[in-house]
Amino acid sequence: MRIKEIAFQLCTCTWIEIMTCIGIIFYLLYISENRLALITILAISPLIGFHFAVSRTIKDEHCVTCGESN
């Protein structure tokens, strides 16, 4: 995979959501809020799963890949 393709992948809304979720979860674990970290995982994972499903099925110019045309 080329660097440009990797950059496009990292710019998708899905990857931004995943990185935000990971950051929130790690912070909650750092401050010993294990229950809140679990609730965060349970609340955000369906959204991320849905976003993956939609981005896999929709292939058009207005896809979520930073202006990359498919």
Short mmCIF file of C-alpha atoms in Angstrom, two decimals:
data_model
loop_
_atom_site.label_atom_id
_atom_site.label_comp_id
_atom_site.label_asym_id
_atom_site.label_seq_id
_atom_site.Cartn_x
_atom_site.Cartn_y
_atom_site.Cartn_z
CA MET A 1 0.00 0.00 0.00
CA ARG A 2 1.32 3.43 -0.87
CA ILE A 3 1.60 6.31 1.57
CA LYS A 4 -1.13 8.25 -0.23
CA GLU A 5 -3.56 5.34 0.18
CA ILE A 6 -2.68 5.05 3.86
CA ALA A 7 -3.26 8.78 4.34
CA PHE A 8 -6.67 8.50 2.67
CA GLN A 9 -7.58 5.61 4.95
CA LEU A 10 -6.57 7.55 8.06
CA CYS A 11 -8.64 10.55 6.98
CA THR A 12 -11.93 8.71 6.79
CA CYS A 13 -14.58 9.51 9.33
CA THR A 14 -14.46 5.91 10.50
CA TRP A 15 -10.79 6.11 11.44
CA ILE A 16 -11.31 9.46 13.15
CA GLU A 17 -14.14 7.92 15.18
CA ILE A 18 -12.02 4.90 16.07
CA MET A 19 -9.06 7.00 17.18
CA THR A 20 -11.32 9.27 19.24
CA CYS A 21 -12.93 6.26 20.87
CA ILE A 22 -9.55 4.70 21.65
CA GLY A 23 -8.33 7.97 23.15
CA ILE A 24 -11.39 8.31 25.36
CA ILE A 25 -11.19 4.68 26.48
CA PHE A 26 -7.47 4.88 27.29
CA TYR A 27 -8.04 8.08 29.26
CA LEU A 28 -10.87 6.49 31.23
CA LEU A 29 -8.71 3.45 31.95
CA TYR A 30 -5.84 5.75 32.97
CA ILE A 31 -8.03 7.46 35.57
CA SER A 32 -9.31 4.04 36.72
CA GLU A 33 -12.86 4.45 35.44
CA ASN A 34 -13.20 0.91 34.11
CA ARG A 35 -16.99 0.91 34.19
CA LEU A 36 -17.20 4.12 32.15
CA ALA A 37 -14.66 2.74 29.67
CA LEU A 38 -16.84 -0.34 29.17
CA ILE A 39 -19.95 1.80 28.74
CA THR A 40 -18.08 3.90 26.17
CA ILE A 41 -17.08 0.78 24.23
CA LEU A 42 -20.66 -0.50 24.27
CA ALA A 43 -22.07 2.87 23.21
CA ILE A 44 -19.64 3.72 20.40
CA SER A 45 -18.98 0.30 18.84
CA PRO A 46 -22.39 0.03 17.09
CA LEU A 47 -21.82 3.45 15.53
CA ILE A 48 -18.41 2.45 14.24
CA GLY A 49 -19.77 -0.88 12.96
CA PHE A 50 -22.59 0.89 11.15
CA HIS A 51 -20.15 3.36 9.62
CA PHE A 52 -17.96 0.49 8.34
CA ALA A 53 -21.02 -1.20 6.84
CA VAL A 54 -22.18 1.97 5.10
CA SER A 55 -18.73 2.86 3.78
CA ARG A 56 -18.35 -0.67 2.37
CA THR A 57 -21.70 -0.62 0.57
CA ILE A 58 -21.71 2.93 -0.77
CA LYS A 59 -19.20 3.52 -3.56
CA ASP A 60 -19.59 6.99 -5.04
CA GLU A 61 -17.74 10.29 -5.34
CA HIS A 62 -19.13 11.53 -2.04
CA CYS A 63 -17.78 8.65 -0.02
CA VAL A 64 -16.05 9.39 3.28
CA THR A 65 -12.48 9.11 2.02
CA CYS A 66 -11.23 12.71 2.01
CA GLY A 67 -12.26 13.50 -1.53
CA GLU A 68 -10.86 10.31 -3.01
CA SER A 69 -13.02 9.42 -6.00
CA ASN A 70 -13.95 5.76 -6.32
#
